[in-house]
PDB file of C-alpha atoms in Angstrom:
ATOM      1  CA  MET W   1      55.520 -17.548 122.989  1.00  0.00           C
ATOM      2  CA  GLU W   2      56.909 -16.485 119.613  1.00  0.00           C
ATOM      3  CA  GLU W   3      58.857 -19.697 119.199  1.00  0.00           C
ATOM      4  CA  LEU W   4      55.765 -21.816 119.812  1.00  0.00           C
ATOM      5  CA  ILE W   5      53.707 -19.689 117.424  1.00  0.00           C
ATOM      6  CA  ALA W   6      56.407 -20.115 114.772  1.00  0.00           C
ATOM      7  CA  LYS W   7      56.285 -23.891 115.206  1.00  0.00           C
ATOM      8  CA  ILE W   8      52.496 -23.924 114.872  1.00  0.00           C
ATOM      9  CA  ALA W   9      52.743 -21.693 111.796  1.00  0.00           C
ATOM     10  CA  GLU W  10      55.216 -24.098 110.229  1.00  0.00           C
ATOM     11  CA  ILE W  11      52.954 -27.097 110.845  1.00  0.00           C
ATOM     12  CA  LEU W  12      49.931 -25.227 109.447  1.00  0.00           C
ATOM     13  CA  GLU W  13      52.038 -23.947 106.544  1.00  0.00           C
ATOM     14  CA  GLU W  14      50.950 -20.371 107.265  1.00  0.00           C
ATOM     15  CA  GLU W  15      53.347 -17.451 107.043  1.00  0.00           C
ATOM     16  CA  ASN W  16      51.429 -15.103 109.336  1.00  0.00           C
ATOM     17  CA  LEU W  17      49.265 -16.541 112.061  1.00  0.00           C
ATOM     18  CA  ASP W  18      46.534 -14.465 113.620  1.00  0.00           C
ATOM     19  CA  ILE W  19      46.692 -15.753 117.175  1.00  0.00           C
ATOM     20  CA  ALA W  20      43.191 -14.490 117.893  1.00  0.00           C
ATOM     21  CA  LYS W  21      41.880 -17.192 115.559  1.00  0.00           C
ATOM     22  CA  LYS W  22      41.180 -20.796 116.461  1.00  0.00           C
ATOM     23  CA  ILE W  23      43.785 -23.266 115.273  1.00  0.00           C
ATOM     24  CA  ASN W  24      41.308 -25.117 113.081  1.00  0.00           C
ATOM     25  CA  ASP W  25      40.253 -21.890 111.360  1.00  0.00           C
ATOM     26  CA  TYR W  26      43.286 -22.393 109.144  1.00  0.00           C
ATOM     27  CA  GLU W  27      43.120 -24.438 105.966  1.00  0.00           C
ATOM     28  CA  GLY W  28      46.307 -26.247 106.940  1.00  0.00           C
ATOM     29  CA  TRP W  29      44.572 -27.800 109.930  1.00  0.00           C
ATOM     30  CA  ASP W  30      43.665 -31.463 109.632  1.00  0.00           C
ATOM     31  CA  SER W  31      44.066 -34.539 111.781  1.00  0.00           C
ATOM     32  CA  LEU W  32      47.681 -34.969 110.671  1.00  0.00           C
ATOM     33  CA  ALA W  33      48.526 -31.367 111.519  1.00  0.00           C
ATOM     34  CA  GLY W  34      46.939 -32.064 114.906  1.00  0.00           C
ATOM     35  CA  LEU W  35      49.193 -35.070 115.388  1.00  0.00           C
ATOM     36  CA  SER W  36      52.238 -33.017 114.381  1.00  0.00           C
ATOM     37  CA  ILE W  37      51.335 -30.465 117.050  1.00  0.00           C
ATOM     38  CA  ILE W  38      50.806 -33.213 119.639  1.00  0.00           C
ATOM     39  CA  ALA W  39      54.228 -34.662 118.774  1.00  0.00           C
ATOM     40  CA  MET W  40      55.842 -31.212 118.934  1.00  0.00           C
ATOM     41  CA  LEU W  41      54.268 -30.519 122.352  1.00  0.00           C
ATOM     42  CA  ASP W  42      55.560 -33.843 123.633  1.00  0.00           C
ATOM     43  CA  SER W  43      59.113 -33.489 122.332  1.00  0.00           C
ATOM     44  CA  ASP W  44      59.697 -29.761 122.771  1.00  0.00           C
ATOM     45  CA  TYR W  45      57.493 -28.856 125.743  1.00  0.00           C
ATOM     46  CA  HIS W  46      56.984 -32.218 127.521  1.00  0.00           C
ATOM     47  CA  LYS W  47      53.254 -31.636 127.421  1.00  0.00           C
ATOM     48  CA  VAL W  48      50.682 -34.264 126.582  1.00  0.00           C
ATOM     49  CA  MET W  49      47.536 -32.996 124.942  1.00  0.00           C
ATOM     50  CA  LYS W  50      44.873 -34.656 122.802  1.00  0.00           C
ATOM     51  CA  THR W  51      43.673 -33.163 119.519  1.00  0.00           C
ATOM     52  CA  LYS W  52      40.305 -32.650 121.143  1.00  0.00           C
ATOM     53  CA  ASP W  53      41.949 -30.565 123.906  1.00  0.00           C
ATOM     54  CA  ILE W  54      43.780 -28.418 121.344  1.00  0.00           C
ATOM     55  CA  LEU W  55      40.539 -27.716 119.489  1.00  0.00           C
ATOM     56  CA  ALA W  56      38.790 -26.687 122.689  1.00  0.00           C
ATOM     57  CA  PHE W  57      40.867 -23.501 123.025  1.00  0.00           C
ATOM     58  CA  SER W  58      39.098 -20.357 121.887  1.00  0.00           C
ATOM     59  CA  SER W  59      42.238 -19.017 120.185  1.00  0.00           C
ATOM     60  CA  ILE W  60      45.814 -19.912 119.304  1.00  0.00           C
ATOM     61  CA  GLU W  61      46.889 -17.394 121.922  1.00  0.00           C
ATOM     62  CA  GLU W  62      44.948 -19.189 124.671  1.00  0.00           C
ATOM     63  CA  PHE W  63      46.374 -22.495 123.523  1.00  0.00           C
ATOM     64  CA  CYS W  64      49.945 -21.137 123.625  1.00  0.00           C
ATOM     65  CA  LYS W  65      49.424 -19.629 127.073  1.00  0.00           C
ATOM     66  CA  SER W  66      48.249 -22.974 128.368  1.00  0.00           C
ATOM     67  CA  VAL W  67      51.215 -24.827 126.872  1.00  0.00           C
ATOM     68  CA  LEU W  68      53.693 -22.353 128.328  1.00  0.00           C
ATOM     69  CA  SER W  69      52.068 -22.055 131.749  1.00  0.00           C
TER      70      SER W  69
ATOM     71  CA  MET S   1      44.349 -69.119 110.138  1.00  0.00           C
ATOM     72  CA  GLU S   2      40.849 -70.046 111.275  1.00  0.00           C
ATOM     73  CA  ARG S   3      41.681 -68.396 114.602  1.00  0.00           C
ATOM     74  CA  ASN S   4      41.343 -64.992 112.897  1.00  0.00           C
ATOM     75  CA  LYS S   5      37.637 -65.587 112.529  1.00  0.00           C
ATOM     76  CA  ASP S   6      37.301 -65.373 116.280  1.00  0.00           C
ATOM     77  CA  ILE S   7      38.614 -61.829 116.470  1.00  0.00           C
ATOM     78  CA  GLN S   8      35.682 -59.675 117.449  1.00  0.00           C
ATOM     79  CA  VAL S   9      37.251 -56.658 119.110  1.00  0.00           C
ATOM     80  CA  ILE S  10      40.508 -54.757 118.676  1.00  0.00           C
ATOM     81  CA  GLU S  11      41.360 -52.089 121.215  1.00  0.00           C
ATOM     82  CA  GLY S  12      44.229 -49.641 121.103  1.00  0.00           C
ATOM     83  CA  TYR S  13      45.347 -46.056 120.562  1.00  0.00           C
ATOM     84  CA  GLY S  14      42.171 -44.805 122.216  1.00  0.00           C
ATOM     85  CA  VAL S  15      39.718 -46.488 119.832  1.00  0.00           C
ATOM     86  CA  THR S  16      37.795 -49.748 119.771  1.00  0.00           C
ATOM     87  CA  LEU S  17      37.227 -51.682 116.559  1.00  0.00           C
ATOM     88  CA  ARG S  18      34.252 -54.027 116.832  1.00  0.00           C
ATOM     89  CA  ARG S  19      33.774 -56.705 114.179  1.00  0.00           C
ATOM     90  CA  LEU S  20      30.800 -55.970 111.954  1.00  0.00           C
ATOM     91  CA  THR S  21      27.782 -58.081 112.855  1.00  0.00           C
ATOM     92  CA  GLU S  22      24.495 -58.444 110.980  1.00  0.00           C
ATOM     93  CA  ASP S  23      22.617 -56.213 113.414  1.00  0.00           C
ATOM     94  CA  LYS S  24      24.864 -53.293 112.400  1.00  0.00           C
ATOM     95  CA  ILE S  25      24.646 -53.575 108.610  1.00  0.00           C
ATOM     96  CA  GLU S  26      21.692 -51.169 108.393  1.00  0.00           C
ATOM     97  CA  LEU S  27      23.721 -48.552 110.239  1.00  0.00           C
ATOM     98  CA  VAL S  28      26.584 -49.061 107.787  1.00  0.00           C
ATOM     99  CA  ARG S  29      24.154 -48.922 104.856  1.00  0.00           C
ATOM    100  CA  ARG S  30      22.814 -45.585 106.085  1.00  0.00           C
ATOM    101  CA  TRP S  31      26.356 -44.219 106.391  1.00  0.00           C
ATOM    102  CA  ARG S  32      27.402 -45.672 103.061  1.00  0.00           C
ATOM    103  CA  ASN S  33      24.409 -44.190 101.173  1.00  0.00           C
ATOM    104  CA  ASP S  34      25.027 -40.705 102.553  1.00  0.00           C
ATOM    105  CA  PRO S  35      26.390 -38.530  99.719  1.00  0.00           C
ATOM    106  CA  LYS S  36      29.247 -37.319 101.905  1.00  0.00           C
ATOM    107  CA  ILE S  37      30.562 -40.909 102.049  1.00  0.00           C
ATOM    108  CA  GLN S  38      29.241 -42.184  98.726  1.00  0.00           C
ATOM    109  CA  GLN S  39      31.144 -39.500  96.766  1.00  0.00           C
ATOM    110  CA  TYR S  40      34.465 -41.087  97.753  1.00  0.00           C
ATOM    111  CA  MET S  41      33.475 -44.671  96.922  1.00  0.00           C
ATOM    112  CA  SER S  42      34.137 -46.303  93.583  1.00  0.00           C
ATOM    113  CA  PHE S  43      30.700 -48.002  93.795  1.00  0.00           C
ATOM    114  CA  LYS S  44      28.257 -45.109  93.870  1.00  0.00           C
ATOM    115  CA  ASP S  45      24.866 -46.787  93.349  1.00  0.00           C
ATOM    116  CA  TYR S  46      22.241 -46.573  96.066  1.00  0.00           C
ATOM    117  CA  ILE S  47      22.508 -49.634  98.296  1.00  0.00           C
ATOM    118  CA  THR S  48      19.211 -51.351  99.156  1.00  0.00           C
ATOM    119  CA  PRO S  49      18.647 -53.451 102.299  1.00  0.00           C
ATOM    120  CA  GLU S  50      18.682 -56.556 100.100  1.00  0.00           C
ATOM    121  CA  MET S  51      22.010 -55.590  98.518  1.00  0.00           C
ATOM    122  CA  GLN S  52      23.434 -54.943 101.956  1.00  0.00           C
ATOM    123  CA  LYS S  53      22.355 -58.364 103.249  1.00  0.00           C
ATOM    124  CA  ASN S  54      23.897 -60.060 100.235  1.00  0.00           C
ATOM    125  CA  TRP S  55      27.100 -58.070 100.673  1.00  0.00           C
ATOM    126  CA  PHE S  56      27.310 -59.082 104.338  1.00  0.00           C
ATOM    127  CA  LYS S  57      26.926 -62.769 103.428  1.00  0.00           C
ATOM    128  CA  LYS S  58      29.933 -62.395 101.129  1.00  0.00           C
ATOM    129  CA  ILE S  59      32.171 -60.664 103.651  1.00  0.00           C
ATOM    130  CA  ASP S  60      31.238 -62.463 106.871  1.00  0.00           C
ATOM    131  CA  ASN S  61      34.162 -64.845 106.673  1.00  0.00           C
ATOM    132  CA  ASN S  62      37.840 -65.343 107.343  1.00  0.00           C
ATOM    133  CA  ASN S  63      39.020 -63.378 104.320  1.00  0.00           C
ATOM    134  CA  ASN S  64      37.272 -60.121 105.132  1.00  0.00           C
ATOM    135  CA  PHE S  65      37.512 -58.154 108.344  1.00  0.00           C
ATOM    136  CA  TYR S  66      35.131 -55.249 108.748  1.00  0.00           C
ATOM    137  CA  PHE S  67      35.023 -53.338 112.025  1.00  0.00           C
ATOM    138  CA  ILE S  68      32.858 -50.530 113.368  1.00  0.00           C
ATOM    139  CA  ILE S  69      35.116 -47.801 114.792  1.00  0.00           C
ATOM    140  CA  GLU S  70      34.145 -46.629 118.259  1.00  0.00           C
ATOM    141  CA  TYR S  71      35.587 -43.454 119.723  1.00  0.00           C
ATOM    142  CA  GLU S  72      34.649 -42.310 123.202  1.00  0.00           C
ATOM    143  CA  GLY S  73      31.813 -44.840 123.238  1.00  0.00           C
ATOM    144  CA  LYS S  74      30.258 -43.668 119.975  1.00  0.00           C
ATOM    145  CA  GLU S  75      30.119 -45.529 116.663  1.00  0.00           C
ATOM    146  CA  VAL S  76      31.806 -43.182 114.213  1.00  0.00           C
ATOM    147  CA  GLY S  77      32.917 -45.110 111.124  1.00  0.00           C
ATOM    148  CA  LEU S  78      34.001 -48.301 109.439  1.00  0.00           C
ATOM    149  CA  ILE S  79      37.435 -49.796 108.788  1.00  0.00           C
ATOM    150  CA  ASN S  80      38.330 -52.979 106.974  1.00  0.00           C
ATOM    151  CA  ILE S  81      40.865 -55.293 105.482  1.00  0.00           C
ATOM    152  CA  LYS S  82      39.145 -57.229 102.728  1.00  0.00           C
ATOM    153  CA  ASP S  83      40.056 -59.925 100.220  1.00  0.00           C
ATOM    154  CA  VAL S  84      42.794 -61.327 102.428  1.00  0.00           C
ATOM    155  CA  ASP S  85      44.914 -63.792 100.477  1.00  0.00           C
ATOM    156  CA  TYR S  86      46.745 -65.984 102.984  1.00  0.00           C
ATOM    157  CA  GLU S  87      49.034 -67.470 100.330  1.00  0.00           C
ATOM    158  CA  LYS S  88      50.165 -64.156  98.869  1.00  0.00           C
ATOM    159  CA  ARG S  89      49.841 -62.552 102.314  1.00  0.00           C
ATOM    160  CA  THR S  90      48.003 -59.526 100.974  1.00  0.00           C
ATOM    161  CA  GLY S  91      44.798 -57.668 101.743  1.00  0.00           C
ATOM    162  CA  GLU S  92      42.973 -54.504 100.782  1.00  0.00           C
ATOM    163  CA  PRO S  93      42.486 -51.817 103.425  1.00  0.00           C
ATOM    164  CA  GLY S  94      39.620 -49.350 103.605  1.00  0.00           C
ATOM    165  CA  ILE S  95      38.224 -46.788 106.026  1.00  0.00           C
ATOM    166  CA  PHE S  96      35.614 -44.087 106.318  1.00  0.00           C
ATOM    167  CA  ILE S  97      34.729 -41.812 109.199  1.00  0.00           C
ATOM    168  CA  TYR S  98      31.053 -40.880 109.156  1.00  0.00           C
ATOM    169  CA  GLU S  99      30.734 -38.534 112.118  1.00  0.00           C
ATOM    170  CA  ASP S 100      31.687 -34.978 111.158  1.00  0.00           C
ATOM    171  CA  GLU S 101      32.994 -34.063 114.600  1.00  0.00           C
ATOM    172  CA  CYS S 102      35.618 -36.792 114.262  1.00  0.00           C
ATOM    173  CA  LEU S 103      36.955 -35.660 110.895  1.00  0.00           C
ATOM    174  CA  ASN S 104      39.109 -32.947 112.435  1.00  0.00           C
ATOM    175  CA  LEU S 105      40.298 -35.273 115.157  1.00  0.00           C
ATOM    176  CA  ASP S 106      42.776 -38.103 114.744  1.00  0.00           C
ATOM    177  CA  VAL S 107      40.296 -40.980 114.908  1.00  0.00           C
ATOM    178  CA  GLY S 108      41.193 -42.151 111.392  1.00  0.00           C
ATOM    179  CA  VAL S 109      44.867 -42.341 112.301  1.00  0.00           C
ATOM    180  CA  ARG S 110      44.115 -44.156 115.562  1.00  0.00           C
ATOM    181  CA  ALA S 111      41.901 -46.707 113.799  1.00  0.00           C
ATOM    182  CA  SER S 112      44.455 -47.154 111.006  1.00  0.00           C
ATOM    183  CA  LEU S 113      47.199 -47.847 113.549  1.00  0.00           C
ATOM    184  CA  CYS S 114      45.019 -50.659 114.955  1.00  0.00           C
ATOM    185  CA  GLN S 115      44.410 -51.859 111.405  1.00  0.00           C
ATOM    186  CA  ASN S 116      48.154 -51.929 110.692  1.00  0.00           C
ATOM    187  CA  ASP S 117      48.904 -53.906 113.854  1.00  0.00           C
ATOM    188  CA  PHE S 118      46.159 -56.343 112.919  1.00  0.00           C
ATOM    189  CA  ALA S 119      47.475 -56.686 109.356  1.00  0.00           C
ATOM    190  CA  TRP S 120      51.108 -57.243 110.242  1.00  0.00           C
ATOM    191  CA  ASN S 121      50.896 -59.000 113.618  1.00  0.00           C
ATOM    192  CA  THR S 122      47.685 -61.016 113.502  1.00  0.00           C
ATOM    193  CA  LEU S 123      47.042 -61.688 109.827  1.00  0.00           C
ATOM    194  CA  ASN S 124      50.794 -61.764 109.176  1.00  0.00           C
ATOM    195  CA  LEU S 125      50.405 -59.951 105.852  1.00  0.00           C
ATOM    196  CA  GLU S 126      53.382 -58.919 103.749  1.00  0.00           C
ATOM    197  CA  SER S 127      51.638 -56.023 102.033  1.00  0.00           C
ATOM    198  CA  MET S 128      48.372 -54.154 101.657  1.00  0.00           C
ATOM    199  CA  HIS S 129      47.051 -52.893  98.340  1.00  0.00           C
ATOM    200  CA  GLY S 130      44.423 -50.183  98.330  1.00  0.00           C
ATOM    201  CA  HIS S 131      42.434 -47.985  95.990  1.00  0.00           C
ATOM    202  CA  VAL S 132      41.792 -44.314  96.471  1.00  0.00           C
ATOM    203  CA  LEU S 133      39.914 -41.777  94.382  1.00  0.00           C
ATOM    204  CA  LYS S 134      42.116 -38.955  93.175  1.00  0.00           C
ATOM    205  CA  ASN S 135      39.690 -36.356  94.623  1.00  0.00           C
ATOM    206  CA  ASN S 136      39.733 -37.891  98.111  1.00  0.00           C
ATOM    207  CA  LYS S 137      42.253 -35.483  99.610  1.00  0.00           C
ATOM    208  CA  ARG S 138      41.810 -36.674 103.192  1.00  0.00           C
ATOM    209  CA  ALA S 139      42.386 -40.328 102.304  1.00  0.00           C
ATOM    210  CA  ARG S 140      45.385 -39.483 100.149  1.00  0.00           C
ATOM    211  CA  GLN S 141      46.954 -37.520 103.014  1.00  0.00           C
ATOM    212  CA  LEU S 142      46.336 -40.389 105.397  1.00  0.00           C
ATOM    213  CA  ASN S 143      47.863 -42.825 102.908  1.00  0.00           C
ATOM    214  CA  ARG S 144      50.917 -40.610 102.493  1.00  0.00           C
ATOM    215  CA  PHE S 145      51.357 -40.415 106.248  1.00  0.00           C
ATOM    216  CA  PHE S 146      51.293 -44.208 106.537  1.00  0.00           C
ATOM    217  CA  GLY S 147      53.732 -44.587 103.644  1.00  0.00           C
ATOM    218  CA  TYR S 148      51.438 -45.926 100.926  1.00  0.00           C
ATOM    219  CA  GLU S 149      52.914 -45.460  97.471  1.00  0.00           C
ATOM    220  CA  ILE S 150      50.851 -44.827  94.359  1.00  0.00           C
ATOM    221  CA  LEU S 151      51.774 -47.464  91.783  1.00  0.00           C
ATOM    222  CA  PRO S 152      53.737 -46.154  88.780  1.00  0.00           C
ATOM    223  CA  GLY S 153      51.565 -44.880  85.948  1.00  0.00           C
ATOM    224  CA  GLN S 154      48.544 -44.327  88.235  1.00  0.00           C
ATOM    225  CA  GLU S 155      49.133 -40.646  89.022  1.00  0.00           C
ATOM    226  CA  ASP S 156      46.592 -39.326  86.508  1.00  0.00           C
ATOM    227  CA  LYS S 157      43.942 -42.032  86.991  1.00  0.00           C
ATOM    228  CA  GLU S 158      40.702 -41.251  88.830  1.00  0.00           C
ATOM    229  CA  LEU S 159      40.935 -44.457  90.886  1.00  0.00           C
ATOM    230  CA  GLN S 160      44.504 -44.952  91.954  1.00  0.00           C
ATOM    231  CA  GLU S 161      46.114 -48.099  93.269  1.00  0.00           C
ATOM    232  CA  CYS S 162      48.485 -47.795  96.172  1.00  0.00           C
ATOM    233  CA  THR S 163      50.552 -50.205  98.161  1.00  0.00           C
ATOM    234  CA  LEU S 164      52.254 -50.493 101.533  1.00  0.00           C
ATOM    235  CA  THR S 165      54.706 -53.240 102.415  1.00  0.00           C
ATOM    236  CA  ARG S 166      55.118 -54.642 105.878  1.00  0.00           C
ATOM    237  CA  ASP S 167      58.798 -53.735 105.843  1.00  0.00           C
ATOM    238  CA  ALA S 168      58.171 -50.097 104.915  1.00  0.00           C
ATOM    239  CA  ALA S 169      55.370 -49.806 107.471  1.00  0.00           C
ATOM    240  CA  LEU S 170      57.395 -51.198 110.350  1.00  0.00           C
ATOM    241  CA  LYS S 171      60.333 -48.918 109.533  1.00  0.00           C
ATOM    242  CA  ASN S 172      58.221 -45.765 109.235  1.00  0.00           C
ATOM    243  CA  LYS S 173      59.670 -43.522 111.938  1.00  0.00           C
ATOM    244  CA  ASN S 174      56.902 -40.890 111.798  1.00  0.00           C
ATOM    245  CA  VAL S 175      54.188 -43.487 112.210  1.00  0.00           C
ATOM    246  CA  ASN S 176      56.067 -45.289 114.983  1.00  0.00           C
ATOM    247  CA  ARG S 177      56.559 -42.009 116.810  1.00  0.00           C
ATOM    248  CA  ILE S 178      52.869 -41.136 116.640  1.00  0.00           C
ATOM    249  CA  ALA S 179      51.889 -44.703 117.584  1.00  0.00           C
ATOM    250  CA  ASN S 180      54.105 -44.554 120.685  1.00  0.00           C
ATOM    251  CA  LEU S 181      52.759 -41.150 121.597  1.00  0.00           C
ATOM    252  CA  LEU S 182      49.127 -42.240 121.299  1.00  0.00           C
ATOM    253  CA  LYS S 183      49.896 -45.359 123.355  1.00  0.00           C
ATOM    254  CA  LYS S 184      51.500 -43.151 126.002  1.00  0.00           C
ATOM    255  CA  MET S 185      48.435 -40.885 126.042  1.00  0.00           C
ATOM    256  CA  GLU S 186      46.183 -43.900 126.533  1.00  0.00           C
ATOM    257  CA  ASN S 187      47.873 -44.540 129.860  1.00  0.00           C
ATOM    258  CA  ILE S 188      47.456 -40.996 131.183  1.00  0.00           C
TER     259      ILE S 188
END
């Protein structure tokens, strides 16, 4: 999970992510960050997810668990 | 080029763009007069119904293409290419998303991808020239993503001119990657 968290942190331009927070709680979140995450999920994890789906998770941790499940 | 006039609907990347018709100009006027939209427009005066009707008469033609953006069946914003010059093969793009719940989504990118396809493939433009207010962070980010360049000497101006050529747009790997991904998602 750490690798995925690091990739999300890089996209959000955050050094330390609190994975209990929602992804869009961070200032670095915007539609383009969302698209970067979608592209990363597709290329690195072969997962297809819409921005809306990503925002539906209650925390970054829950999102990561779902991606890695 | 008269065939362009017939284009009423553009569908792709999970959004539908529906050509602006007179029965929708009041909706657009309401959006446009809302301070959250108005603040990012160069024309900031209150728009009356009369002004809106006159504006529509001027843009309901083959040189201006205004579309209501629909996302998941809901009308959420407006996108356009205006002042199309078929000799110079240029036009001016514009977009606003009214619905707050769509601002954090990628609806603007999806609609802009449709707009780009329309500009390059249907209108056969060579370039698009836009204007963006310096304080419109969201629009500036979107422009950067699509490869728009601020014209030299404009960096400190409040209203900045930016341009995107067909060649640069079609070679933009990031945009092409996202476009392909969104197309793929449409089919899932």
